Amino acid sequence: MAKDGRKYIFVLGGVMSGVGKGIAASSIALILKQRGYKVNLVKIDPYLNVDAGTMNPTEHGEVFVLSSGLETDQDMGNYERFLGIDLGPADYMTSGMVYQSVIGRERALGYGGKCVEAIPHVRDEIMDRIQAAGQKHDSQISVIEIGGTVGDFQNALFIEAARVLNMQHPGNVSFMMVSYLPVPGTLGEMKTKPTQNAVRQLNSYGVQPDFLIARSKRPMDEKRKEKLAIAVSVRPDHIISAPDVDSIYDVPLNFEKDKLGDVLLTSLGLPVGDAADMQEWEVFVKNTKVTTPEVRIGIVGKYFDTGDFVLSDAYLSVIEALKFSAAAVGVKVLLEWVNAKEFEKGGDIETLRAYDGILVPGGFGESGIEGKIQAIRFARENKIPYFGLCYGMQLLTVEYARHVAGIAEAHTVEINPDTKDPVIDVMPEQKELIKEGKYGGTMRLGTYTAVLKDGSIAREAYRTAEVLERHRHRYEVNPEYVERLSKAGLVFSGTSPDGVLMEIAELPKSEHPFFLGTQFHPELIARPLSPHPLFTAFIKAARDTKK
Ligand code: GLN
């Protein structure tokens, strides 16, 4: 393997998952980028799924679709949002992908008769992919996040690859552990022992962390920092206290304030240069902190409940997109989770009146769908701004067909394959795939063009005649019903360039302040510094309705 002169920063998790490795990795990359370095980010997911598309979002959070169509982990969304760039397939790997390549090569006699083993062959495949990503971006610094927690069996091979890369590139590799320091309620004292043990576990792999991001409820005091530094052989100025913050977008600003960039660059032998230029970011963060006026948005979905806990990770990009537009419009957005299944069990639909806007995000399958249709009808009839994303657009169409266009049995064939009125039908090329059970990575995925209709809400919001948006679906508005629906007043304001696929449906402004659905997922390209025009239009409509 060639010496490439590139610097590598590996971000690893200690103690437990969910403490913000992805945000730490994104924030580091951002502050280094804002110092003028060319930085790339790679996410490694240790699971055997070849991509994240086959996992239930309550299990693993949202599936984030790249422009290329690759279905990835939600952290990739954070990376794109923090850095304001589009990532590609080279920037993501799972164990499944890595093994698939190795096994594919073995079947093609690519190993020249050798016995193919995890070490060295799988490890080398991982190292090749890490280096290829840096090369592709021609970056000076690669930040690589290894998913899971140190000590998991699943990620050991990835840590081994990082260790060997460090051996081969002495002085060019840095290890950073994002760990958690609990403050047990009964003690009221911050405990460093779990982190000490996590570092020892990493040591047992032959890796010593150079930096520790100490996540905790409260800031870490000097006394504990000294103690931890000695216990785990990490210099005190390489231990960064990272207490809980109101907003993940504060993290890069805090890292910069704590001079993490200085110590990181110095330890990698790179010039520290000027402080990171965070001006635009600071303005954005400030705008996210307005407290009035408030706009209440009800998100009607179903992927919230896991046991006794309510998680919103399944809708991460939607939440962030709403926040970016709220910041741009100058309002505070209050998000509430409305479980669509409740309306099916007799829950009072009138409760929706409390919202200034209602949103139905993407989804699959039967559960909660009649509840969502009820919610959409309520929003339409009561002129509450409504925004439907993917499934939310398909169900908008079903609702309009049933209750306005007089197509009483309108349905999506995803739920009722034998419906008399398949207003939402399976896409022709999907039929064979489903029959053959080929589900993984086969939806209509990634970026496609939509052409917008003059005079529509969408056209006005985007201020352009053609847009590129990311998709993830198997079903679509059935072309055979387009004429009837249009005659009944539904405007298909965005279509594929050949006019066959309906990409946006809306009602004219004269009928409703904002009633619009997109077959694509606009939330996937909303960024802090460039909020999505349709989310912004929705938030504006919600604000104006409230008035
Ligand atoms: N289930 C619908 C389809 O496959 C919608 C998908 C989605 O919301 N992402 O077409």
mmCIF file of C-alpha atoms in Angstrom, residues 241-517:
data_model
loop_
_atom_site.group_PDB
_atom_site.id
_atom_site.type_symbol
_atom_site.label_atom_id
_atom_site.label_comp_id
_atom_site.label_asym_id
_atom_site.label_seq_id
_atom_site.Cartn_x
_atom_site.Cartn_y
_atom_site.Cartn_z
ATOM 1 C CA SER A 241 -15.137 17.978 27.867
ATOM 2 C CA ALA A 242 -18.346 17.780 25.832
ATOM 3 C CA PRO A 243 -21.376 18.254 28.068
ATOM 4 C CA ASP A 244 -24.921 17.923 26.706
ATOM 5 C CA VAL A 245 -25.930 20.859 24.514
ATOM 6 C CA ASP A 246 -29.293 22.290 23.463
ATOM 7 C CA SER A 247 -28.468 21.857 19.829
ATOM 8 C CA ILE A 248 -26.086 19.553 17.978
ATOM 9 C CA TYR A 249 -25.101 22.580 15.886
ATOM 10 C CA ASP A 250 -23.403 24.088 18.939
ATOM 11 C CA VAL A 251 -20.873 21.262 18.980
ATOM 12 C CA PRO A 252 -18.483 22.537 16.288
ATOM 13 C CA LEU A 253 -18.555 25.994 17.873
ATOM 14 C CA ASN A 254 -17.713 24.469 21.255
ATOM 15 C CA PHE A 255 -14.922 22.359 19.766
ATOM 16 C CA GLU A 256 -13.458 25.445 18.145
ATOM 17 C CA LYS A 257 -13.721 27.386 21.387
ATOM 18 C CA ASP A 258 -11.948 24.563 23.220
ATOM 19 C CA LYS A 259 -9.145 24.666 20.638
ATOM 20 C CA LEU A 260 -9.664 21.078 19.563
ATOM 21 C CA GLY A 261 -8.555 22.038 16.067
ATOM 22 C CA ASP A 262 -5.245 23.373 17.398
ATOM 23 C CA VAL A 263 -4.329 20.275 19.364
ATOM 24 C CA LEU A 264 -5.518 17.909 16.630
ATOM 25 C CA LEU A 265 -3.553 19.601 13.868
ATOM 26 C CA THR A 266 -0.472 19.967 16.061
ATOM 27 C CA SER A 267 -0.504 16.313 16.987
ATOM 28 C CA LEU A 268 -0.822 15.375 13.312
ATOM 29 C CA GLY A 269 2.090 17.655 12.433
ATOM 30 C CA LEU A 270 -0.032 20.060 10.370
ATOM 31 C CA PRO A 271 0.087 23.869 10.562
ATOM 32 C CA VAL A 272 -2.566 25.201 12.908
ATOM 33 C CA GLY A 273 -3.179 28.302 10.798
ATOM 34 C CA ASP A 274 -5.976 30.753 11.510
ATOM 35 C CA ALA A 275 -9.001 29.965 13.616
ATOM 36 C CA ALA A 276 -11.844 28.256 11.764
ATOM 37 C CA ASP A 277 -14.142 30.624 9.917
ATOM 38 C CA MET A 278 -17.436 29.851 11.613
ATOM 39 C CA GLN A 279 -19.218 33.111 10.867
ATOM 40 C CA GLU A 280 -22.038 31.773 8.702
ATOM 41 C CA TRP A 281 -22.501 28.840 11.033
ATOM 42 C CA GLU A 282 -22.769 31.164 14.027
ATOM 43 C CA VAL A 283 -25.495 33.167 12.316
ATOM 44 C CA PHE A 284 -27.389 29.967 11.576
ATOM 45 C CA VAL A 285 -27.057 28.724 15.179
ATOM 46 C CA LYS A 286 -28.228 32.075 16.479
ATOM 47 C CA ASN A 287 -31.273 31.923 14.224
ATOM 48 C CA THR A 288 -32.188 28.473 15.559
ATOM 49 C CA LYS A 289 -32.468 29.966 19.023
ATOM 50 C CA VAL A 290 -35.334 32.400 18.498
ATOM 51 C CA THR A 291 -38.090 31.660 20.970
ATOM 52 C CA THR A 292 -41.042 33.473 19.380
ATOM 53 C CA PRO A 293 -43.215 33.282 17.415
ATOM 54 C CA GLU A 294 -43.872 29.597 17.890
ATOM 55 C CA VAL A 295 -45.204 27.356 15.163
ATOM 56 C CA ARG A 296 -46.600 23.978 16.177
ATOM 57 C CA ILE A 297 -46.156 21.153 13.741
ATOM 58 C CA GLY A 298 -47.765 17.758 14.232
ATOM 59 C CA ILE A 299 -45.847 14.911 12.610
ATOM 60 C CA VAL A 300 -48.273 12.097 11.967
ATOM 61 C CA GLY A 301 -46.262 8.907 11.707
ATOM 62 C CA LYS A 302 -45.819 5.511 13.221
ATOM 63 C CA TYR A 303 -42.156 4.757 13.809
ATOM 64 C CA PHE A 304 -41.924 6.192 17.301
ATOM 65 C CA ASP A 305 -42.606 3.476 19.783
ATOM 66 C CA THR A 306 -39.928 1.073 20.926
ATOM 67 C CA GLY A 307 -40.960 -0.620 24.153
ATOM 68 C CA ASP A 308 -41.681 2.068 26.701
ATOM 69 C CA PHE A 309 -39.665 4.707 24.878
ATOM 70 C CA VAL A 310 -40.463 7.154 22.132
ATOM 71 C CA LEU A 311 -37.682 7.740 19.619
ATOM 72 C CA SER A 312 -37.704 10.199 16.782
ATOM 73 C CA ASP A 313 -34.578 8.983 14.964
ATOM 74 C CA ALA A 314 -36.685 7.468 12.210
ATOM 75 C CA TYR A 315 -37.552 10.995 11.094
ATOM 76 C CA LEU A 316 -34.244 12.713 11.756
ATOM 77 C CA SER A 317 -33.828 14.501 8.437
ATOM 78 C CA VAL A 318 -37.430 15.713 8.524
ATOM 79 C CA ILE A 319 -36.898 17.215 11.970
ATOM 80 C CA GLU A 320 -33.676 18.906 10.902
ATOM 81 C CA ALA A 321 -35.206 20.226 7.666
ATOM 82 C CA LEU A 322 -38.045 21.801 9.668
ATOM 83 C CA LYS A 323 -35.542 23.418 12.038
ATOM 84 C CA PHE A 324 -33.458 24.874 9.188
ATOM 85 C CA SER A 325 -36.497 26.443 7.571
ATOM 86 C CA ALA A 326 -37.819 27.707 10.896
ATOM 87 C CA ALA A 327 -34.455 29.399 11.478
ATOM 88 C CA ALA A 328 -34.605 30.942 8.011
ATOM 89 C CA VAL A 329 -38.187 32.181 8.503
ATOM 90 C CA GLY A 330 -37.464 33.421 12.032
ATOM 91 C CA VAL A 331 -39.824 31.238 14.048
ATOM 92 C CA LYS A 332 -39.408 28.557 16.662
ATOM 93 C CA VAL A 333 -40.784 25.240 15.545
ATOM 94 C CA LEU A 334 -42.398 22.996 18.135
ATOM 95 C CA LEU A 335 -42.601 19.423 16.944
ATOM 96 C CA GLU A 336 -45.071 16.953 18.306
ATOM 97 C CA TRP A 337 -45.413 13.292 17.502
ATOM 98 C CA VAL A 338 -48.873 12.148 16.583
ATOM 99 C CA ASN A 339 -49.260 8.393 16.392
ATOM 100 C CA ALA A 340 -51.425 7.708 13.344
ATOM 101 C CA LYS A 341 -52.527 4.388 14.799
ATOM 102 C CA GLU A 342 -54.391 6.231 17.572
ATOM 103 C CA PHE A 343 -56.932 7.680 15.123
ATOM 104 C CA GLU A 344 -57.737 4.172 13.972
ATOM 105 C CA LYS A 345 -58.549 3.205 17.530
ATOM 106 C CA GLY A 346 -61.038 6.059 17.924
ATOM 107 C CA GLY A 347 -58.560 8.762 18.947
ATOM 108 C CA ASP A 348 -60.071 12.238 18.582
ATOM 109 C CA ILE A 349 -59.109 13.750 15.218
ATOM 110 C CA GLU A 350 -60.088 17.199 16.526
ATOM 111 C CA THR A 351 -56.840 17.205 18.538
ATOM 112 C CA LEU A 352 -55.144 18.070 15.247
ATOM 113 C CA ARG A 353 -56.696 21.516 15.404
ATOM 114 C CA ALA A 354 -53.938 22.443 17.854
ATOM 115 C CA TYR A 355 -51.382 22.444 15.041
ATOM 116 C CA ASP A 356 -50.361 25.217 12.693
ATOM 117 C CA GLY A 357 -49.098 22.607 10.283
ATOM 118 C CA ILE A 358 -49.416 18.858 9.777
ATOM 119 C CA LEU A 359 -46.822 16.662 8.150
ATOM 120 C CA VAL A 360 -47.014 13.034 7.085
ATOM 121 C CA PRO A 361 -43.510 11.691 6.430
ATOM 122 C CA GLY A 362 -42.390 8.659 4.428
ATOM 123 C CA GLY A 363 -43.487 5.216 5.428
ATOM 124 C CA PHE A 364 -44.258 1.680 4.413
ATOM 125 C CA GLY A 365 -47.003 -0.844 4.982
ATOM 126 C CA GLU A 366 -50.445 -0.888 6.416
ATOM 127 C CA SER A 367 -50.220 0.092 10.033
ATOM 128 C CA GLY A 368 -51.425 3.605 10.747
ATOM 129 C CA ILE A 369 -52.350 4.370 7.154
ATOM 130 C CA GLU A 370 -56.086 4.965 7.602
ATOM 131 C CA GLY A 371 -55.168 7.223 10.535
ATOM 132 C CA LYS A 372 -52.853 9.190 8.291
ATOM 133 C CA ILE A 373 -55.568 9.507 5.640
ATOM 134 C CA GLN A 374 -57.953 10.847 8.293
ATOM 135 C CA ALA A 375 -55.328 13.379 9.372
ATOM 136 C CA ILE A 376 -54.769 14.532 5.781
ATOM 137 C CA ARG A 377 -58.496 14.924 5.253
ATOM 138 C CA PHE A 378 -58.749 16.964 8.438
ATOM 139 C CA ALA A 379 -55.906 19.227 7.320
ATOM 140 C CA ARG A 380 -57.504 19.715 3.905
ATOM 141 C CA GLU A 381 -61.000 20.409 5.167
ATOM 142 C CA ASN A 382 -59.837 22.718 7.940
ATOM 143 C CA LYS A 383 -57.279 24.531 5.807
ATOM 144 C CA ILE A 384 -54.385 23.594 8.054
ATOM 145 C CA PRO A 385 -51.111 23.627 6.076
ATOM 146 C CA TYR A 386 -50.246 20.086 5.103
ATOM 147 C CA PHE A 387 -46.953 18.713 3.827
ATOM 148 C CA GLY A 388 -46.735 15.096 2.667
ATOM 149 C CA LEU A 389 -43.432 13.377 2.009
ATOM 150 C CA CYS A 390 -43.402 10.319 -0.257
ATOM 151 C CA TYR A 391 -46.004 8.092 1.468
ATOM 152 C CA GLY A 392 -47.498 11.370 2.672
ATOM 153 C CA MET A 393 -47.958 12.400 -0.981
ATOM 154 C CA GLN A 394 -49.356 9.030 -2.028
ATOM 155 C CA LEU A 395 -51.868 9.127 0.828
ATOM 156 C CA LEU A 396 -52.748 12.736 -0.001
ATOM 157 C CA THR A 397 -53.646 11.448 -3.454
ATOM 158 C CA VAL A 398 -55.704 8.563 -2.042
ATOM 159 C CA GLU A 399 -57.496 10.943 0.313
ATOM 160 C CA TYR A 400 -58.315 13.387 -2.476
ATOM 161 C CA ALA A 401 -59.457 10.594 -4.750
ATOM 162 C CA ARG A 402 -61.774 9.136 -2.126
ATOM 163 C CA HIS A 403 -63.287 12.271 -0.680
ATOM 164 C CA VAL A 404 -63.205 14.810 -3.505
ATOM 165 C CA ALA A 405 -62.862 13.007 -6.830
ATOM 166 C CA GLY A 406 -65.556 10.485 -5.910
ATOM 167 C CA ILE A 407 -63.321 7.440 -6.337
ATOM 168 C CA ALA A 408 -64.638 5.804 -3.202
ATOM 169 C CA GLU A 409 -62.444 2.710 -3.250
ATOM 170 C CA ALA A 410 -59.237 4.485 -4.112
ATOM 171 C CA HIS A 411 -56.238 2.897 -2.463
ATOM 172 C CA THR A 412 -52.602 2.093 -2.866
ATOM 173 C CA VAL A 413 -51.848 -1.419 -4.075
ATOM 174 C CA GLU A 414 -49.101 -1.566 -1.447
ATOM 175 C CA ILE A 415 -51.949 -2.159 1.019
ATOM 176 C CA ASN A 416 -54.695 -3.593 -1.140
ATOM 177 C CA PRO A 417 -53.321 -5.311 -4.260
ATOM 178 C CA ASP A 418 -56.875 -6.092 -5.436
ATOM 179 C CA THR A 419 -58.395 -2.651 -5.034
ATOM 180 C CA LYS A 420 -60.842 -1.666 -7.751
ATOM 181 C CA ASP A 421 -59.207 1.741 -7.933
ATOM 182 C CA PRO A 422 -55.422 1.500 -7.717
ATOM 183 C CA VAL A 423 -54.806 5.237 -7.590
ATOM 184 C CA ILE A 424 -51.329 4.483 -6.298
ATOM 185 C CA ASP A 425 -49.864 1.586 -8.248
ATOM 186 C CA VAL A 426 -46.653 -0.361 -8.165
ATOM 187 C CA MET A 427 -44.101 0.978 -10.644
ATOM 188 C CA PRO A 428 -43.917 -1.376 -13.646
ATOM 189 C CA GLU A 429 -40.224 -2.180 -13.227
ATOM 190 C CA GLN A 430 -40.844 -3.012 -9.560
ATOM 191 C CA LYS A 431 -43.313 -5.823 -10.271
ATOM 192 C CA GLU A 432 -40.685 -8.358 -11.339
ATOM 193 C CA LEU A 433 -38.336 -7.416 -8.524
ATOM 194 C CA ILE A 434 -41.022 -7.983 -5.894
ATOM 195 C CA LYS A 435 -42.038 -11.288 -7.491
ATOM 196 C CA GLU A 436 -38.449 -12.483 -7.333
ATOM 197 C CA GLY A 437 -38.042 -11.293 -3.741
ATOM 198 C CA LYS A 438 -35.297 -8.852 -4.771
ATOM 199 C CA TYR A 439 -35.925 -6.176 -2.192
ATOM 200 C CA GLY A 440 -32.463 -4.906 -1.237
ATOM 201 C CA GLY A 441 -31.427 -1.686 -2.974
ATOM 202 C CA THR A 442 -34.053 -2.027 -5.702
ATOM 203 C CA MET A 443 -36.546 0.771 -5.060
ATOM 204 C CA ARG A 444 -36.533 3.838 -7.278
ATOM 205 C CA LEU A 445 -33.601 5.376 -5.453
ATOM 206 C CA GLY A 446 -31.551 8.527 -5.579
ATOM 207 C CA THR A 447 -31.627 11.744 -7.535
ATOM 208 C CA TYR A 448 -34.003 12.357 -10.442
ATOM 209 C CA THR A 449 -35.159 15.514 -12.176
ATOM 210 C CA ALA A 450 -38.630 16.969 -11.737
ATOM 211 C CA VAL A 451 -40.088 19.604 -14.039
ATOM 212 C CA LEU A 452 -42.287 22.177 -12.313
ATOM 213 C CA LYS A 453 -45.535 23.675 -13.491
ATOM 214 C CA ASP A 454 -45.717 27.439 -13.965
ATOM 215 C CA GLY A 455 -47.797 29.295 -11.414
ATOM 216 C CA SER A 456 -47.785 26.451 -8.893
ATOM 217 C CA ILE A 457 -46.847 26.737 -5.213
ATOM 218 C CA ALA A 458 -43.876 24.467 -5.864
ATOM 219 C CA ARG A 459 -42.623 26.568 -8.787
ATOM 220 C CA GLU A 460 -42.969 29.707 -6.723
ATOM 221 C CA ALA A 461 -41.123 28.195 -3.766
ATOM 222 C CA TYR A 462 -38.206 26.806 -5.765
ATOM 223 C CA ARG A 463 -37.925 29.786 -8.120
ATOM 224 C CA THR A 464 -36.681 27.479 -10.822
ATOM 225 C CA ALA A 465 -38.312 25.331 -13.495
ATOM 226 C CA GLU A 466 -36.402 22.103 -12.842
ATOM 227 C CA VAL A 467 -35.210 20.506 -9.643
ATOM 228 C CA LEU A 468 -33.115 17.529 -8.588
ATOM 229 C CA GLU A 469 -34.501 15.553 -5.679
ATOM 230 C CA ARG A 470 -33.798 12.217 -3.978
ATOM 231 C CA HIS A 471 -36.221 9.327 -4.083
ATOM 232 C CA ARG A 472 -36.984 6.085 -2.319
ATOM 233 C CA HIS A 473 -40.187 4.361 -3.367
ATOM 234 C CA ARG A 474 -41.745 1.414 -5.225
ATOM 235 C CA TYR A 475 -45.180 2.872 -5.805
ATOM 236 C CA GLU A 476 -46.361 5.938 -7.694
ATOM 237 C CA VAL A 477 -49.477 7.814 -8.778
ATOM 238 C CA ASN A 478 -51.150 5.604 -11.366
ATOM 239 C CA PRO A 479 -50.990 7.498 -14.700
ATOM 240 C CA GLU A 480 -54.471 6.207 -15.538
ATOM 241 C CA TYR A 481 -55.995 8.314 -12.778
ATOM 242 C CA VAL A 482 -54.125 11.536 -13.412
ATOM 243 C CA GLU A 483 -56.775 13.024 -15.659
ATOM 244 C CA ARG A 484 -59.646 12.294 -13.278
ATOM 245 C CA LEU A 485 -57.756 13.644 -10.300
ATOM 246 C CA SER A 486 -56.703 16.753 -12.188
ATOM 247 C CA LYS A 487 -60.274 17.392 -13.298
ATOM 248 C CA ALA A 488 -61.310 17.118 -9.650
ATOM 249 C CA GLY A 489 -58.873 19.915 -8.811
ATOM 250 C CA LEU A 490 -55.634 18.225 -7.731
ATOM 251 C CA VAL A 491 -52.670 19.896 -9.416
ATOM 252 C CA PHE A 492 -49.695 17.754 -10.351
ATOM 253 C CA SER A 493 -47.185 20.552 -10.229
ATOM 254 C CA GLY A 494 -44.052 18.450 -10.641
ATOM 255 C CA THR A 495 -43.500 15.545 -13.002
ATOM 256 C CA SER A 496 -40.628 13.522 -14.407
ATOM 257 C CA PRO A 497 -39.274 15.204 -17.567
ATOM 258 C CA ASP A 498 -41.217 12.714 -19.752
ATOM 259 C CA GLY A 499 -44.390 13.610 -17.871
ATOM 260 C CA VAL A 500 -45.085 10.013 -16.781
ATOM 261 C CA LEU A 501 -44.294 10.141 -13.067
ATOM 262 C CA MET A 502 -46.127 12.528 -10.747
ATOM 263 C CA GLU A 503 -43.521 14.057 -8.448
ATOM 264 C CA ILE A 504 -45.540 16.784 -6.685
ATOM 265 C CA ALA A 505 -49.259 17.130 -5.983
ATOM 266 C CA GLU A 506 -50.811 20.272 -4.563
ATOM 267 C CA LEU A 507 -53.976 22.318 -4.256
ATOM 268 C CA PRO A 508 -54.036 25.862 -5.642
ATOM 269 C CA LYS A 509 -53.523 28.678 -3.156
ATOM 270 C CA SER A 510 -57.086 29.838 -3.754
ATOM 271 C CA GLU A 511 -58.321 26.517 -2.309
ATOM 272 C CA HIS A 512 -55.955 25.973 0.584
ATOM 273 C CA PRO A 513 -53.038 27.875 2.171
ATOM 274 C CA PHE A 514 -50.634 24.943 1.655
ATOM 275 C CA PHE A 515 -51.619 21.420 0.732
ATOM 276 C CA LEU A 516 -48.706 19.784 -0.997
ATOM 277 C CA GLY A 517 -47.008 16.417 -1.237
#
